[in-house]
CSV table of C-alpha atoms in Angstrom, one decimal:
chain,number,residue,atom,x,y,z
A,4,MET,CA,21.3,11.3,-4.0
A,5,SER,CA,22.7,7.8,-3.4
A,6,GLN,CA,22.1,5.1,-5.9
A,7,PRO,CA,18.8,3.2,-5.4
A,8,ILE,CA,19.2,-0.3,-4.0
A,9,LEU,CA,16.5,-1.7,-6.3
A,10,GLU,CA,15.2,-0.6,-9.7
A,11,LEU,CA,12.6,-1.9,-12.0
A,12,HIS,CA,12.8,-0.6,-15.5
A,13,GLN,CA,9.8,-1.0,-17.8
A,14,ILE,CA,9.0,-4.6,-16.7
A,15,GLU,CA,6.5,-6.5,-18.8
A,16,LYS,CA,5.2,-10.0,-18.2
A,17,ARG,CA,2.7,-12.1,-20.1
A,18,PHE,CA,1.1,-15.5,-19.2
A,19,GLY,CA,-0.4,-16.9,-22.3
A,20,ASP,CA,-2.7,-14.3,-23.9
A,21,THR,CA,-2.9,-12.2,-20.7
A,22,GLN,CA,-0.4,-9.4,-20.2
A,23,VAL,CA,0.0,-9.2,-16.4
A,24,LEU,CA,2.6,-6.4,-16.2
A,25,LYS,CA,2.5,-3.5,-18.7
A,26,GLY,CA,5.8,-1.7,-18.5
A,27,ILE,CA,6.1,-0.9,-14.8
A,28,SER,CA,9.0,1.0,-13.3
A,29,LEU,CA,10.0,1.6,-9.6
A,30,SER,CA,13.0,2.7,-7.7
A,31,ALA,CA,13.6,1.9,-4.0
A,32,ALA,CA,16.1,3.5,-1.7
A,33,GLN,CA,18.1,1.8,1.1
A,34,GLY,CA,16.0,1.2,4.1
A,35,GLU,CA,12.7,2.3,2.4
A,36,PHE,CA,9.4,0.5,3.1
A,37,ILE,CA,7.4,0.4,-0.2
A,38,THR,CA,4.0,-1.2,-0.4
A,39,LEU,CA,2.5,-2.5,-3.7
A,40,LEU,CA,-1.3,-2.0,-3.1
A,41,GLY,CA,-4.0,-3.3,-5.3
A,42,PRO,CA,-6.8,-5.8,-5.8
A,43,SER,CA,-6.3,-9.4,-6.6
A,44,GLY,CA,-5.1,-10.0,-10.1
A,45,CYS,CA,-3.5,-6.5,-10.5
A,46,GLY,CA,0.1,-7.9,-10.8
A,47,LYS,CA,1.5,-7.5,-7.2
A,48,THR,CA,2.7,-11.0,-6.7
A,49,THR,CA,4.1,-11.3,-10.2
A,50,THR,CA,6.1,-8.2,-9.6
A,51,LEU,CA,7.5,-9.7,-6.3
A,52,ARG,CA,8.3,-13.0,-8.0
A,53,ILE,CA,10.2,-11.1,-10.7
A,54,ILE,CA,12.3,-9.2,-8.1
A,55,ALA,CA,13.0,-12.5,-6.3
A,56,GLY,CA,14.0,-14.2,-9.6
A,57,LEU,CA,11.2,-16.8,-9.4
A,58,GLU,CA,9.8,-15.4,-12.7
A,59,THR,CA,11.6,-13.9,-15.7
A,60,PRO,CA,10.2,-10.7,-17.3
A,61,ASP,CA,9.4,-10.7,-21.0
A,62,ALA,CA,10.9,-7.2,-21.2
A,63,GLY,CA,12.6,-4.8,-18.9
A,64,ARG,CA,15.4,-5.0,-16.3
A,65,VAL,CA,15.7,-5.7,-12.6
A,66,VAL,CA,18.7,-3.8,-11.1
A,67,LEU,CA,19.9,-4.6,-7.6
A,68,GLU,CA,22.6,-2.4,-6.1
A,69,GLY,CA,23.5,-1.1,-9.6
A,70,ARG,CA,23.9,-4.7,-11.0
A,71,ASP,CA,21.5,-6.1,-13.6
A,72,VAL,CA,20.1,-9.3,-12.1
A,73,THR,CA,17.2,-9.8,-14.5
A,74,ASP,CA,18.5,-13.3,-15.5
A,75,THR,CA,20.3,-14.1,-12.2
A,76,GLU,CA,19.2,-17.2,-10.3
A,77,PRO,CA,17.2,-16.5,-7.1
A,78,ASN,CA,19.9,-17.9,-4.8
A,79,ARG,CA,22.4,-15.5,-6.3
A,80,ARG,CA,20.3,-12.4,-5.4
A,81,ASP,CA,20.7,-10.8,-2.0
A,82,VAL,CA,16.9,-11.0,-1.6
A,83,ASN,CA,14.6,-13.0,0.7
A,84,THR,CA,10.8,-13.6,0.7
A,85,VAL,CA,8.2,-13.9,3.5
A,86,PHE,CA,5.0,-15.6,2.4
A,87,GLN,CA,1.5,-15.5,3.9
A,88,ASN,CA,1.5,-19.3,4.6
A,89,TYR,CA,4.8,-19.1,6.6
A,90,ALA,CA,6.3,-22.1,4.7
A,91,LEU,CA,8.1,-23.4,7.9
A,92,PHE,CA,9.5,-26.9,8.0
A,93,PRO,CA,7.1,-28.7,10.4
A,94,HIS,CA,9.7,-31.3,11.4
A,95,MET,CA,12.4,-28.8,12.4
A,96,THR,CA,12.6,-26.7,15.6
A,97,VAL,CA,12.2,-22.9,15.4
A,98,ALA,CA,16.0,-22.5,15.7
A,99,ALA,CA,16.6,-25.0,12.9
A,100,ASN,CA,14.1,-23.3,10.7
A,101,ILE,CA,15.7,-19.9,11.2
A,102,GLY,CA,19.2,-21.2,10.8
A,103,TYR,CA,18.5,-23.4,7.8
A,104,SER,CA,19.9,-21.0,5.1
A,105,LEU,CA,23.0,-20.4,7.1
A,106,LYS,CA,23.5,-24.2,7.4
A,107,LEU,CA,23.2,-24.5,3.6
A,108,LYS,CA,26.0,-21.9,3.3
A,109,LYS,CA,28.1,-24.1,5.7
A,110,ARG,CA,28.6,-21.4,8.3
A,111,PRO,CA,30.2,-22.5,11.6
A,112,LYS,CA,27.7,-23.8,14.2
A,113,ASP,CA,28.5,-21.2,16.8
A,114,GLU,CA,28.0,-18.5,14.2
A,115,ILE,CA,24.7,-20.0,13.3
A,116,ALA,CA,23.6,-20.2,16.9
A,117,LYS,CA,24.5,-16.6,17.6
A,118,ALA,CA,22.7,-15.4,14.4
A,119,VAL,CA,19.6,-17.4,15.3
A,120,ASP,CA,19.5,-16.0,18.9
A,121,GLU,CA,19.8,-12.4,17.5
A,122,ALA,CA,17.0,-13.1,15.0
A,123,LEU,CA,14.8,-14.5,17.7
A,124,ALA,CA,15.4,-11.4,19.9
A,125,LEU,CA,14.5,-9.1,16.9
A,126,VAL,CA,11.1,-10.7,16.6
A,127,GLN,CA,10.6,-11.0,20.4
A,128,LEU,CA,10.8,-14.8,20.5
A,129,THR,CA,13.8,-15.2,22.8
A,130,GLY,CA,13.7,-18.7,24.3
A,131,TYR,CA,11.5,-20.2,21.7
A,132,GLY,CA,14.3,-21.8,19.7
A,133,LYS,CA,13.6,-25.4,20.8
A,134,ARG,CA,9.8,-25.3,20.1
A,135,MET,CA,8.3,-26.9,17.0
A,136,PRO,CA,6.1,-24.8,14.6
A,137,SER,CA,3.0,-26.8,15.7
A,138,GLU,CA,3.5,-25.4,19.3
A,139,LEU,CA,3.2,-21.8,18.1
A,140,SER,CA,0.3,-19.5,17.5
A,141,GLY,CA,-0.2,-18.0,14.0
A,142,GLY,CA,1.4,-14.7,15.0
A,143,GLN,CA,4.4,-16.5,16.5
A,144,ARG,CA,4.8,-18.7,13.3
A,145,GLN,CA,4.8,-15.5,11.2
A,146,ARG,CA,7.5,-14.0,13.5
A,147,VAL,CA,9.6,-17.1,12.9
A,148,ALA,CA,9.1,-16.8,9.1
A,149,ILE,CA,10.3,-13.2,9.3
A,150,ALA,CA,13.3,-14.1,11.5
A,151,ARG,CA,14.3,-16.8,9.0
A,152,ALA,CA,14.1,-14.3,6.2
A,153,VAL,CA,16.3,-11.6,8.0
A,154,VAL,CA,18.8,-13.9,9.7
A,155,ASN,CA,21.4,-13.4,7.0
A,156,ARG,CA,20.6,-9.7,6.5
A,157,PRO,CA,19.4,-9.6,2.9
A,158,ARG,CA,19.6,-6.2,1.1
A,159,VAL,CA,15.9,-6.4,0.1
A,160,LEU,CA,13.1,-8.3,1.9
A,161,LEU,CA,10.0,-9.2,-0.1
A,162,LEU,CA,6.8,-9.7,1.9
A,163,ASP,CA,3.8,-11.3,0.1
A,164,GLU,CA,0.7,-10.4,2.3
A,165,PRO,CA,2.5,-11.8,5.3
A,166,LEU,CA,-0.3,-10.8,7.8
A,167,GLY,CA,-3.2,-12.0,5.7
A,168,ALA,CA,-3.8,-15.1,7.7
A,169,LEU,CA,-4.0,-13.3,11.1
A,170,ASP,CA,-7.1,-12.1,12.9
A,171,LEU,CA,-7.7,-8.3,12.8
A,172,GLN,CA,-6.4,-7.5,16.3
A,173,LEU,CA,-3.2,-9.5,15.9
A,174,ARG,CA,-2.8,-8.1,12.3
A,175,ARG,CA,-2.8,-4.6,13.7
A,176,GLN,CA,-0.3,-5.5,16.4
A,177,MET,CA,2.0,-7.1,13.9
A,178,GLN,CA,1.8,-4.1,11.6
A,179,ILE,CA,3.4,-2.0,14.4
A,180,GLU,CA,6.0,-4.7,15.2
A,181,LEU,CA,6.9,-5.2,11.6
A,182,LYS,CA,7.4,-1.5,10.9
A,183,ALA,CA,9.5,-1.1,14.0
A,184,LEU,CA,11.6,-4.2,13.0
A,185,GLN,CA,12.2,-2.8,9.5
A,186,LYS,CA,13.4,0.5,11.0
A,187,ARG,CA,15.8,-1.3,13.4
A,188,LEU,CA,17.3,-3.5,10.6
A,189,GLY,CA,17.5,-0.7,7.9
A,190,ILE,CA,16.5,-3.3,5.3
A,191,THR,CA,14.5,-2.3,2.2
A,192,PHE,CA,11.1,-3.8,2.4
A,193,ILE,CA,8.9,-4.4,-0.6
A,194,TYR,CA,5.5,-5.4,0.8
A,195,ILE,CA,2.3,-6.4,-1.0
A,196,THR,CA,-1.2,-6.1,0.3
A,197,HIS,CA,-4.8,-5.4,-0.8
A,198,ASP,CA,-5.5,-3.8,2.5
A,199,GLN,CA,-5.4,0.0,2.2
A,200,GLU,CA,-5.3,0.6,6.0
A,201,GLU,CA,-2.2,-1.6,6.2
A,202,ALA,CA,-0.5,0.2,3.4
A,203,LEU,CA,-1.3,3.7,4.9
A,204,ASN,CA,-0.1,2.6,8.4
A,205,MET,CA,3.2,1.0,7.4
A,206,SER,CA,4.6,2.5,4.2
A,207,ASP,CA,7.1,5.2,3.4
A,208,ARG,CA,5.7,5.1,-0.2
A,209,ILE,CA,2.8,3.3,-1.7
A,210,ALA,CA,2.6,2.1,-5.4
A,211,VAL,CA,-1.1,1.7,-6.2
A,212,MET,CA,-1.5,-1.0,-8.9
A,213,ARG,CA,-4.3,-1.5,-11.4
A,214,GLU,CA,-4.4,-4.0,-14.2
A,215,GLY,CA,-0.6,-4.4,-14.5
A,216,ARG,CA,0.3,-0.7,-14.1
A,217,PHE,CA,1.2,1.7,-11.4
A,218,GLU,CA,-1.7,4.1,-11.1
A,219,GLN,CA,0.2,6.3,-8.6
A,220,ILE,CA,3.3,6.2,-6.5
A,221,GLY,CA,3.7,8.4,-3.5
A,222,THR,CA,3.8,8.8,0.2
A,223,PRO,CA,0.7,7.7,2.2
A,224,ALA,CA,-0.2,11.4,2.6
A,225,GLU,CA,0.2,12.1,-1.2
A,226,VAL,CA,-1.9,9.0,-2.2
A,227,TYR,CA,-4.6,9.8,0.3
A,228,ASP,CA,-4.8,13.6,0.2
A,229,ARG,CA,-3.8,14.1,-3.5
A,230,PRO,CA,-5.0,11.1,-5.5
A,231,ARG,CA,-4.1,11.4,-9.2
A,232,THR,CA,-7.0,9.4,-10.5
A,233,SER,CA,-10.6,8.6,-9.5
A,234,TYR,CA,-9.5,5.0,-9.2
A,235,VAL,CA,-6.9,5.8,-6.5
A,236,ALA,CA,-9.3,8.2,-4.8
A,237,ARG,CA,-12.0,5.4,-4.4
A,238,PHE,CA,-9.6,2.5,-3.7
A,239,VAL,CA,-7.6,4.2,-1.0
A,240,GLY,CA,-10.1,5.4,1.7
A,241,THR,CA,-13.6,6.6,0.9
A,242,ALA,CA,-13.8,9.4,-1.6
A,243,ASN,CA,-16.6,11.0,-3.5
A,244,VAL,CA,-15.9,11.6,-7.2
A,245,LEU,CA,-17.9,14.3,-8.9
A,246,THR,CA,-17.9,16.1,-12.3
A,247,GLY,CA,-18.3,19.8,-12.7
A,248,THR,CA,-17.6,22.7,-15.1
A,249,VAL,CA,-15.0,25.4,-14.3
A,250,LYS,CA,-16.7,28.7,-13.6
A,251,ALA,CA,-13.8,30.7,-12.3
A,252,VAL,CA,-10.1,30.1,-11.5
A,253,ASP,CA,-8.5,32.3,-8.8
A,254,GLY,CA,-4.9,31.5,-7.9
A,255,ASP,CA,-4.6,28.0,-6.3
A,256,ALA,CA,-8.4,27.3,-6.2
A,257,MET,CA,-11.3,27.3,-8.6
A,258,THR,CA,-15.1,27.2,-8.6
A,259,LEU,CA,-17.0,24.6,-10.4
A,260,ALA,CA,-20.7,24.4,-11.4
A,261,CYS,CA,-21.7,21.0,-10.1
A,262,ALA,CA,-25.0,19.2,-9.4
A,263,ASP,CA,-27.2,22.3,-9.4
A,264,GLY,CA,-24.8,24.1,-7.1
A,265,CYS,CA,-21.1,25.0,-6.9
A,266,ALA,CA,-18.0,23.5,-5.4
A,267,ARG,CA,-14.5,24.8,-4.6
A,268,VAL,CA,-11.4,22.8,-5.4
A,269,GLN,CA,-7.6,23.1,-5.5
A,270,THR,CA,-6.0,23.6,-9.0
A,271,LEU,CA,-2.8,21.8,-7.9
A,272,GLY,CA,-1.0,24.0,-10.5
A,273,TYR,CA,-2.9,22.6,-13.5
A,274,PRO,CA,-3.8,25.3,-16.1
A,275,PHE,CA,-7.6,24.9,-16.0
A,276,LYS,CA,-9.8,27.2,-18.1
A,277,ASP,CA,-13.4,28.5,-17.8
A,278,GLY,CA,-15.9,26.0,-19.2
A,279,GLN,CA,-13.5,23.0,-18.9
A,280,THR,CA,-15.1,19.7,-17.5
A,281,VAL,CA,-13.2,18.5,-14.4
A,282,ASN,CA,-13.5,15.4,-12.2
A,283,ILE,CA,-12.9,16.1,-8.5
A,284,ALA,CA,-12.4,13.9,-5.4
A,285,VAL,CA,-13.3,14.8,-1.9
A,286,ARG,CA,-13.0,12.5,1.1
A,287,SER,CA,-16.2,11.6,3.0
A,288,GLU,CA,-14.9,12.9,6.3
A,289,GLN,CA,-14.4,16.4,4.8
A,290,VAL,CA,-18.0,16.8,3.7
A,291,GLU,CA,-19.9,19.5,5.7
A,292,PHE,CA,-23.6,20.5,5.9
A,293,GLU,CA,-23.6,24.3,5.4
A,294,LYS,CA,-22.7,26.8,2.7
A,295,SER,CA,-19.0,27.7,2.7
A,296,ALA,CA,-17.6,31.2,3.2
A,297,GLU,CA,-17.3,31.4,-0.6
A,298,GLY,CA,-21.1,31.0,-0.9
A,299,CYS,CA,-20.7,27.5,-2.5
A,300,GLY,CA,-22.7,24.4,-1.8
A,301,LEU,CA,-24.6,21.5,-3.4
A,302,PRO,CA,-28.3,21.0,-2.5
A,303,ALA,CA,-28.9,17.5,-1.3
A,304,THR,CA,-31.3,15.2,0.5
A,305,VAL,CA,-30.3,12.9,3.3
A,306,LYS,CA,-31.1,9.3,2.3
A,307,GLU,CA,-30.0,7.4,5.3
A,308,LYS,CA,-27.6,7.2,8.3
A,309,SER,CA,-25.8,4.1,9.5
A,310,PHE,CA,-23.0,3.1,11.8
A,311,ALA,CA,-20.1,0.9,10.6
A,312,GLY,CA,-18.0,0.2,13.7
A,313,GLY,CA,-17.2,3.6,15.1
A,314,MET,CA,-17.9,5.5,11.9
A,315,LEU,CA,-21.2,7.3,11.2
A,316,ARG,CA,-22.0,7.1,7.4
A,317,ILE,CA,-24.5,9.6,5.9
A,318,ALA,CA,-25.7,8.9,2.4
A,319,LEU,CA,-27.0,11.9,0.5
A,320,ALA,CA,-28.7,12.3,-2.9
A,321,LEU,CA,-27.6,15.3,-5.0
A,322,ALA,CA,-29.9,17.2,-7.3
A,323,ASP,CA,-28.6,15.3,-10.4
A,324,GLY,CA,-29.4,12.0,-8.8
A,325,SER,CA,-25.8,11.0,-7.9
A,326,GLU,CA,-25.0,9.8,-4.4
A,327,LEU,CA,-22.5,11.5,-2.0
A,328,ILE,CA,-21.2,10.0,1.3
A,329,ALA,CA,-20.3,12.0,4.4
A,330,SER,CA,-18.8,10.3,7.4
A,331,ARG,CA,-18.0,11.1,11.1
A,332,HIS,CA,-16.0,9.3,13.7
A,333,GLY,CA,-18.6,8.2,16.3
A,334,ILE,CA,-20.5,11.5,16.4
A,335,ASP,CA,-24.1,11.6,15.4
A,336,ILE,CA,-25.2,14.9,13.8
A,337,GLY,CA,-28.5,16.6,13.7
A,338,VAL,CA,-29.8,15.4,10.3
A,339,ALA,CA,-32.3,12.7,9.5
A,340,ALA,CA,-33.5,10.8,6.4
A,341,GLY,CA,-35.5,13.2,4.2
A,342,ASP,CA,-33.8,16.4,5.4
A,343,LYS,CA,-32.8,19.0,2.9
A,344,VAL,CA,-29.2,20.2,3.4
A,345,ASP,CA,-26.5,22.2,1.6
A,346,VAL,CA,-23.3,20.2,1.2
A,347,THR,CA,-19.9,21.8,1.1
A,348,TRP,CA,-16.2,21.5,1.8
A,349,SER,CA,-13.1,23.5,1.9
A,350,ALA,CA,-11.3,24.0,-1.4
A,351,PHE,CA,-8.2,22.7,0.4
A,352,HIS,CA,-9.9,19.3,0.8
A,353,ALA,CA,-10.9,18.7,-2.8
A,354,VAL,CA,-8.6,17.8,-5.6
A,355,PRO,CA,-8.9,17.4,-9.4
A,356,VAL,CA,-8.4,13.8,-10.6
A,357,ASP,CA,-8.0,12.1,-14.0
A,358,VAL,CA,-6.3,15.3,-15.4
A,359,GLU,CA,-5.0,14.6,-18.9
A,360,GLY,CA,-1.3,14.8,-19.1
A,361,ALA,CA,-0.7,14.2,-15.3
A,362,HIS,CA,2.2,11.7,-14.8
A,363,GLU,CA,4.3,10.4,-12.0
């Protein structure tokens, strides 16, 4: 395997009495799109600023292309950053904004002009070079900010919630364009967002952050289908987290006693034993209303049905008083508030979480 282009080794950072980063490590390959996903205050932006050289870690190392750059000035790192607020010079044309870093490097004018034209073409703004930022839409200004960041082909591009200021429709369009641009350029992207849909749609891998730590690092499918913790299960998508006691283990699956019923779940190779207490996660879209072939089910009462956009949401009360959510894409089903149902799911669609000793 080739050497990672970027490595973070046990990075720690404290501001006053608050420890913002608690020994995080991450490795990024050439051309990989990695998203740092988490709520406000979890340490995403601090991580990005440390990679960029705008902050210095209290402990740990930043390695770029095999070279320790922990104490290297920002302008001596082959890294560029795109911010949410665009940060364009309002008094400069689009072309001047994009070519500014090349001008500082004293590149020839014809070389700068060619590089600017290529960058404009990459972000689908050919012919916009003479316009001023004030003459552009929000989406166009963000494209200019991206073009300015990639014009000198950095080894790593850092993106700090670059689509956060855009409306939903434009944001989704830009997600597609940005991912396609990243693939064409082959540049490693480190992208931060608190939007789970954005992370799932764009990333090669997602690092879910919580209170200064990486809770889980994996592909979108791994993070969504096999969350390691109840926090990840609930933060990425809509998951029900239940607690049960192991009744029987048979191969790759096991049966739990849970909420006056029973549930089937994958073991994922963990050595579970009869009588052990286990937390499990099951996605709302995988919840069914009939006993499974294995004879398992949880007795429940329908509390309410509601539509959220194109999604039907069914809230159910289990026998132990806990709530469970089922969902369907735009399809009403034949249950109503007050109905008694048996809730079930395939063992393949339920996973154990918060397993002691489970690590990245």
